[in-house]
Amino acid sequence: MFAAPPQPFDTHEPEFKAIVLTVPDNDMYPLTERENMTKALLPIANKPMLWYILQWLEQGGVLDIKIVTTRDSEPDISNYIETYKGMSAITVKGLNDVSGTADALRQVAPQIKGDVIVVPCDLLIDVPAVQFLDLFRIRRPAISTLFYEVMRSEGGGGSTRTSLALPIVGIDQPTSRLVLHREIDPAKDRDEREEMRLPMSLIRRFPSMAVSDKMQDSHVYILQRWVLDYIVRNRDIESLQDDLIPLLVRAQCDPELQESSGISRYLRSASPQNESSEDADMAAMQFGLSDAANAPKDEASIPLKVFVYVRRGGIAGRADQIPRYCDLNHIATRISTEARIDETAKLASRTTVGPDSMVGASSQIGERCSIKRSVVGAHCVIGKGVKIINSVIMDHVTIGDGVKIESCVVCKLTKIGDESQLNDCEIGARVSIPSGSELKGSSYTI
């Protein structure tokens, strides 16, 4: 249900076109190797991760959805969409070559007639989409983005441990404008990050600016149509996060940059849509923002604005690295309303499945097994005396007697021999692990 009535729009043309990007992700290897499955279909709590973002869009009333993927992944995603039970009109477009998120948008731009919301396939978030959309409707910025505080990892997720590069961002609290966006090398020590110098002109203009290096870009963006036109004409923009957002943030307060970059021409051609102060106050009260009365008096006259919605606390994360993929499995399992153990699964005597775990359809689990903080997929066969802790086991996996698996991801159709011990491992699809193996901190593929 909408939190506020949507503004009128042409019933023959949807208000928003949603673009779901499912481009390749090397950080998820070997889970995304061809022998296993494309990233968008990786299971989170035994549902394809794509299901979660489609549900998020539909609950926000966005029903015109195009999934943009690679040509290789197009058949698998199209097959899933044929079985997906939703209320939206979904099309799938496979691209031969994608150099970045902006390049993907350029290739599908002719099918987009109005404003567009761009989302990743790997996001799980508890912010209702309608709140984010309503703020865009009222404020009418050039682009809105959604940031969130990074959740603390619960551990697990195989051998991959890479540092998370977070930008330093400045948010003007009275207006919720993103006024600073600066990438910082994650290798730099904490003291160097804390001593970053800010221009005095920025501080004087935005004295209530909050600066943080703990916010992650969700890769959710709403763009006015003219911004898409600008991306189409400027092919040097490859990434929305790395190229477009920093440019627009700097250009907000720099008329010379607006002219030199060509942005001003698009601003002049765009139809002005000013918010009413009454609507702005209503949105501020409803969504916990500072009220419009505290905003600078010249705020409404600023032609270029970058808006940011910040999610603090709650559930928000992307499965863009294997450890965070496992974290989202834990979270989705805890909040799922589905049965923890599918009614078609068979569990032998003295086997325990913790309340923080899940067992998929038609799986068979032998005697004296213990499953804690883990997800077991469909059609798995698990022997006697097996212990599975803090792990994700995908479909059609066979596990022998006496096996112990901890903090691992095991891809589909893998076979693990008796008495093996696996810790902090990523096991690719169709791998056969010999009996008695002891594996730690490694990645294995066929």
XYZ file of C-alpha atoms in Angstrom:
446
model
C 0.000 0.000 0.000
C 1.239 3.496 -0.825
C 2.161 5.644 2.166
C 0.915 8.689 0.255
C -1.251 8.943 -2.866
C 0.885 8.829 -6.010
C 0.877 11.891 -8.208
C -1.255 11.565 -11.350
C 0.407 10.141 -14.409
C -0.563 8.918 -17.841
C -2.331 5.596 -17.444
C -1.002 4.518 -20.840
C 2.602 5.121 -19.808
C 3.879 3.826 -16.422
C 5.196 6.480 -14.052
C 8.486 4.657 -13.621
C 10.345 2.117 -15.678
C 12.451 -0.182 -13.514
C 15.765 -1.488 -14.800
C 17.164 -4.440 -12.842
C 20.874 -4.820 -13.592
C 22.310 -8.328 -13.422
C 25.763 -7.780 -14.877
C 28.697 -10.185 -14.201
C 30.383 -10.040 -10.799
C 33.859 -11.536 -10.417
C 33.727 -11.105 -6.623
C 31.166 -13.926 -6.468
C 33.329 -16.555 -8.156
C 33.075 -19.597 -8.043
C 29.381 -19.264 -7.159
C 28.678 -17.573 -10.472
C 30.707 -19.833 -12.743
C 28.785 -21.253 -15.677
C 28.636 -24.746 -14.141
C 26.611 -23.331 -11.228
C 24.253 -20.460 -12.106
C 24.050 -16.801 -12.991
C 24.284 -14.432 -10.037
C 20.651 -13.247 -10.159
C 19.459 -16.807 -9.520
C 21.765 -17.629 -6.606
C 19.568 -18.757 -3.701
C 18.975 -16.643 -0.622
C 16.918 -18.611 1.912
C 16.054 -20.987 -0.953
C 14.640 -18.277 -3.218
C 16.529 -16.713 -6.150
C 17.996 -13.395 -5.032
C 16.191 -11.791 -7.994
C 12.877 -12.614 -6.283
C 13.564 -10.175 -3.452
C 14.170 -7.092 -5.601
C 11.187 -7.906 -7.836
C 8.992 -8.113 -4.744
C 10.400 -4.802 -3.473
C 9.529 -3.067 -6.732
C 6.054 -4.569 -6.945
C 5.217 -3.605 -3.375
C 6.146 -0.035 -4.321
C 3.768 -0.096 -7.281
C 6.500 -0.310 -9.938
C 5.106 -2.864 -12.360
C 6.967 -2.120 -15.599
C 10.269 -3.968 -15.155
C 13.090 -4.780 -17.550
C 15.856 -7.125 -16.441
C 19.149 -6.309 -18.162
C 21.690 -9.091 -18.217
C 24.311 -10.680 -20.436
C 23.447 -12.707 -23.517
C 24.755 -15.858 -21.798
C 22.496 -15.403 -18.762
C 19.382 -14.357 -20.679
C 17.941 -17.896 -21.226
C 18.253 -18.909 -17.563
C 16.685 -15.684 -16.274
C 13.916 -15.826 -18.900
C 13.092 -19.378 -17.819
C 12.822 -18.236 -14.207
C 10.585 -15.277 -15.088
C 8.192 -17.678 -16.817
C 7.631 -19.373 -13.448
C 7.754 -16.208 -11.318
C 4.446 -15.461 -9.667
C 4.098 -11.713 -9.561
C 1.846 -8.952 -10.835
C 4.368 -6.975 -12.896
C 5.091 -6.973 -16.607
C 8.675 -8.229 -16.847
C 10.903 -8.410 -19.905
C 14.476 -9.699 -20.108
C 17.130 -8.118 -22.309
C 20.469 -9.817 -22.921
C 23.392 -7.613 -23.969
C 26.468 -8.795 -25.831
C 28.882 -6.456 -24.104
C 28.507 -4.341 -20.958
C 31.349 -2.124 -19.738
C 29.452 -0.632 -16.778
C 26.070 0.289 -15.330
C 25.814 3.461 -17.415
C 26.671 1.562 -20.579
C 23.888 -0.934 -19.836
C 21.425 1.959 -19.477
C 22.563 3.468 -22.766
C 21.769 0.241 -24.587
C 18.181 0.075 -23.301
C 17.479 3.835 -23.277
C 15.271 3.741 -26.410
C 12.744 1.610 -24.465
C 12.557 4.141 -21.600
C 10.097 7.008 -22.078
C 10.058 8.714 -18.676
C 11.722 8.595 -15.263
C 13.618 5.411 -14.471
C 14.514 3.534 -11.299
C 17.691 1.472 -11.525
C 18.244 -1.356 -9.039
C 20.771 -4.193 -8.601
C 19.651 -7.811 -8.564
C 21.397 -8.528 -5.239
C 19.804 -6.067 -2.809
C 17.818 -7.016 0.280
C 16.396 -4.024 2.157
C 13.499 -3.320 4.502
C 12.864 0.266 3.388
C 9.486 0.237 1.601
C 10.038 1.242 -2.003
C 7.079 3.609 -1.834
C 8.865 5.828 0.710
C 11.840 6.244 -1.586
C 9.582 6.852 -4.598
C 7.349 9.354 -2.817
C 10.308 11.475 -1.801
C 11.413 11.619 -5.417
C 7.907 12.587 -6.497
C 7.812 15.447 -4.007
C 11.372 16.758 -4.224
C 11.946 16.119 -7.959
C 15.769 15.980 -7.793
C 17.818 15.161 -10.859
C 18.681 11.854 -9.222
C 17.874 10.122 -5.940
C 20.053 7.469 -4.406
C 19.748 5.227 -1.376
C 22.594 4.722 1.098
C 22.684 2.444 4.112
C 24.880 1.784 7.104
C 26.869 -1.385 6.557
C 25.633 -4.216 8.740
C 28.117 -6.054 10.892
C 28.976 -9.403 9.345
C 27.860 -12.488 11.210
C 30.838 -14.474 9.932
C 31.018 -17.359 7.522
C 30.989 -17.319 3.793
C 34.024 -19.210 2.610
C 37.614 -18.150 2.067
C 37.044 -14.756 0.439
C 37.904 -11.805 2.675
C 38.156 -8.499 0.828
C 38.002 -5.034 2.342
C 34.955 -2.922 1.626
C 35.770 0.390 -0.046
C 33.291 2.962 1.242
C 33.209 6.566 0.025
C 33.250 9.577 2.261
C 29.892 11.261 1.865
C 28.469 14.534 3.089
C 24.713 14.920 3.525
C 23.035 18.283 4.113
C 20.660 17.321 6.903
C 17.960 20.003 6.440
C 17.487 19.130 2.764
C 18.762 15.518 2.510
C 20.952 16.530 -0.416
C 24.124 14.610 -1.143
C 26.722 17.394 -1.264
C 29.983 15.447 -0.922
C 30.984 12.153 -2.525
C 34.642 11.234 -2.454
C 36.227 7.847 -3.034
C 39.045 7.002 -0.609
C 41.577 4.223 -1.038
C 40.609 1.518 1.513
C 44.318 0.777 2.017
C 44.795 4.156 3.681
C 44.929 4.026 7.441
C 42.182 5.379 9.660
C 44.068 8.528 10.664
C 44.551 9.557 7.050
C 40.839 9.087 6.343
C 39.890 11.144 9.410
C 42.185 13.996 8.391
C 40.626 14.529 4.971
C 40.368 18.239 4.215
C 37.060 19.783 3.213
C 36.720 23.051 1.307
C 35.645 25.919 3.545
C 33.217 27.032 0.836
C 31.394 23.696 1.216
C 31.267 24.001 5.002
C 29.976 27.584 4.835
C 27.293 26.665 2.320
C 26.181 23.567 4.230
C 26.895 24.193 7.937
C 24.592 21.301 8.936
C 26.385 18.786 6.709
C 26.909 15.339 8.244
C 30.055 13.556 7.017
C 30.401 9.775 7.190
C 32.623 7.007 5.874
C 30.300 4.225 7.003
C 27.646 4.495 4.289
C 27.378 2.135 1.347
C 25.716 3.011 -1.934
C 22.870 0.540 -2.500
C 23.055 1.100 -6.288
C 19.388 2.087 -6.241
C 18.865 5.250 -8.279
C 15.887 7.177 -9.583
C 16.756 9.373 -12.562
C 14.786 12.050 -14.292
C 14.577 11.362 -17.998
C 16.969 14.204 -18.884
C 19.699 12.529 -16.816
C 19.303 9.391 -18.919
C 19.560 11.539 -22.058
C 22.767 13.030 -20.661
C 24.214 9.545 -20.047
C 23.352 8.498 -23.598
C 25.210 11.493 -25.073
C 28.256 11.213 -22.778
C 29.848 7.850 -23.368
C 32.758 8.586 -21.038
C 30.329 7.940 -18.177
C 30.649 4.199 -17.546
C 29.472 3.821 -13.957
C 26.569 5.503 -12.188
C 28.328 5.207 -8.826
C 31.875 6.107 -9.850
C 31.263 8.619 -12.665
C 27.742 10.066 -12.724
C 27.034 10.575 -9.005
C 30.332 12.351 -8.194
C 29.895 14.588 -11.258
C 26.351 15.633 -10.374
C 27.253 16.156 -6.710
C 30.085 18.534 -7.651
C 28.008 20.292 -10.308
C 25.191 21.181 -7.865
C 27.134 24.164 -6.541
C 29.384 24.803 -9.529
C 27.672 26.635 -12.431
C 30.917 26.584 -14.403
C 31.073 22.804 -14.179
C 27.429 22.616 -15.242
C 28.327 24.580 -18.367
C 31.602 22.812 -19.187
C 30.105 19.343 -18.710
C 27.024 20.159 -20.786
C 24.649 19.571 -17.871
C 23.210 23.092 -18.026
C 21.809 22.498 -21.505
C 19.783 19.544 -20.234
C 18.671 21.484 -17.163
C 17.295 24.283 -19.336
C 15.353 21.846 -21.490
C 13.917 19.926 -18.519
C 10.442 20.972 -17.371
C 10.588 22.577 -13.921
C 8.527 20.783 -11.304
C 8.720 22.632 -8.025
C 7.513 21.002 -4.853
C 5.033 22.765 -2.630
C 6.210 23.582 0.871
C 3.156 21.792 2.250
C 4.082 18.562 0.458
C 7.707 18.904 1.513
C 6.707 19.343 5.160
C 4.412 16.330 4.943
C 7.192 14.173 3.492
C 9.645 15.398 6.104
C 7.335 14.489 8.973
C 6.448 11.116 7.479
C 9.950 9.958 6.628
C 11.898 11.445 9.516
C 13.634 14.203 7.580
C 14.212 17.744 8.759
C 11.240 19.890 7.871
C 11.295 22.160 4.875
C 11.116 25.270 7.039
C 14.680 24.636 8.192
C 16.010 24.350 4.636
C 17.949 27.231 3.080
C 15.648 29.823 1.536
C 17.224 29.473 -1.890
C 16.776 25.693 -1.922
C 13.760 25.710 -4.242
C 15.640 27.813 -6.806
C 18.516 25.340 -7.171
C 18.067 23.650 -10.577
C 20.317 20.644 -9.951
C 19.853 18.498 -6.858
C 21.130 15.082 -5.838
C 18.957 13.559 -3.138
C 19.918 10.743 -0.775
C 17.735 8.540 1.401
C 19.730 7.039 4.284
C 18.759 3.787 5.954
C 20.246 3.547 9.452
C 19.844 0.272 11.277
C 17.337 -2.298 10.107
C 18.025 -4.621 7.203
C 20.026 -3.468 4.216
C 22.721 -5.232 2.251
C 23.951 -6.386 -1.107
C 25.239 -9.828 -2.025
C 28.206 -8.337 -3.867
C 30.782 -10.469 -2.046
C 30.527 -14.036 -0.817
C 30.635 -13.264 2.948
C 27.806 -10.736 2.540
C 25.893 -13.227 0.417
C 26.035 -15.589 3.396
C 25.003 -12.800 5.786
C 21.890 -12.164 3.682
C 21.076 -15.865 3.764
C 21.166 -15.755 7.565
C 18.984 -12.645 7.690
C 16.463 -13.810 5.101
C 16.138 -17.151 6.870
C 15.388 -15.476 10.203
C 12.703 -13.173 8.776
C 11.193 -15.659 6.335
C 7.572 -16.640 6.820
C 8.150 -19.893 4.902
C 8.361 -23.229 6.707
C 11.832 -23.857 8.099
C 11.653 -27.465 6.926
C 9.798 -28.089 3.681
C 6.913 -30.511 4.046
C 8.452 -32.798 1.409
C 11.822 -33.027 3.176
C 12.631 -36.190 5.158
C 14.557 -36.080 8.425
C 15.720 -39.252 10.204
C 15.610 -39.717 13.961
C 17.785 -37.682 16.336
C 18.444 -35.052 13.685
C 18.105 -31.401 14.696
C 17.545 -28.374 12.502
C 17.976 -25.097 14.344
C 15.329 -22.349 14.255
C 17.857 -20.216 12.339
C 18.179 -22.797 9.549
C 16.178 -23.980 6.565
C 15.844 -27.249 4.638
C 14.530 -27.260 1.059
C 12.058 -29.443 -0.801
C 12.615 -33.213 -1.136
C 15.924 -33.187 0.743
C 16.811 -36.259 2.808
C 18.822 -35.995 6.007
C 20.165 -39.028 7.852
C 20.327 -39.874 11.555
C 22.097 -37.799 14.220
C 22.683 -34.795 11.988
C 22.915 -31.222 13.247
C 22.183 -28.147 11.135
C 22.775 -24.720 12.685
C 22.623 -21.239 11.112
C 22.589 -22.797 7.659
C 20.462 -23.158 4.557
C 20.140 -26.534 2.836
C 18.678 -26.452 -0.663
C 16.271 -28.779 -2.441
C 16.895 -32.419 -3.372
C 19.978 -32.771 -1.179
C 21.009 -36.140 0.265
C 22.852 -35.936 3.583
C 24.262 -38.984 5.341
C 24.470 -39.919 9.016
C 26.202 -37.897 11.710
C 26.718 -34.812 9.541
C 27.266 -31.378 11.101
C 26.553 -28.255 9.054
C 27.255 -24.902 10.712
C 27.015 -21.376 9.322
C 26.907 -22.558 5.702
C 24.899 -22.445 2.487
C 24.273 -25.751 0.723
C 22.678 -25.381 -2.711
C 20.402 -27.825 -4.555
C 21.203 -31.463 -5.403
C 24.242 -31.735 -3.117
C 25.245 -35.155 -1.773
C 27.076 -35.298 1.566
C 28.503 -38.540 2.968
C 28.455 -39.874 6.529
C 30.365 -38.114 9.307
C 31.078 -34.956 7.333
C 31.569 -31.622 9.105
C 30.997 -28.408 7.143
C 31.508 -25.017 8.773
C 31.408 -21.515 7.254
C 31.251 -22.805 3.688
C 29.289 -22.335 0.488
C 28.664 -25.529 -1.471
C 27.290 -25.151 -5.000
C 24.824 -27.439 -6.750
C 25.450 -31.061 -7.750
C 28.562 -31.352 -5.577
C 29.468 -34.609 -3.836
C 31.378 -34.671 -0.551
C 32.859 -37.985 0.563
C 32.526 -39.617 4.000
C 34.371 -38.202 7.044
C 35.488 -35.077 5.239
C 35.977 -31.767 7.069
C 35.470 -28.448 5.308
C 36.052 -25.072 6.921
C 35.910 -21.617 5.296
C 35.643 -23.061 1.793
C 33.820 -22.251 -1.432
C 33.034 -25.395 -3.394
C 32.006 -24.874 -7.015
C 29.325 -26.821 -8.864
C 29.738 -30.519 -9.734
C 32.898 -30.905 -7.633
C 33.668 -34.299 -6.076
C 35.473 -34.120 -2.721
C 37.182 -37.467 -1.871
C 36.392 -39.188 1.415
C 38.534 -38.133 4.366
C 39.452 -34.759 2.864
C 40.411 -31.909 5.182
C 39.962 -28.565 3.438
C 40.347 -25.126 4.953
C 40.236 -21.604 3.524
C 40.178 -22.591 -0.127
C 38.100 -22.390 -3.272
C 37.535 -25.517 -5.363
C 36.128 -25.953 -8.869
C 36.169 -28.754 -11.391
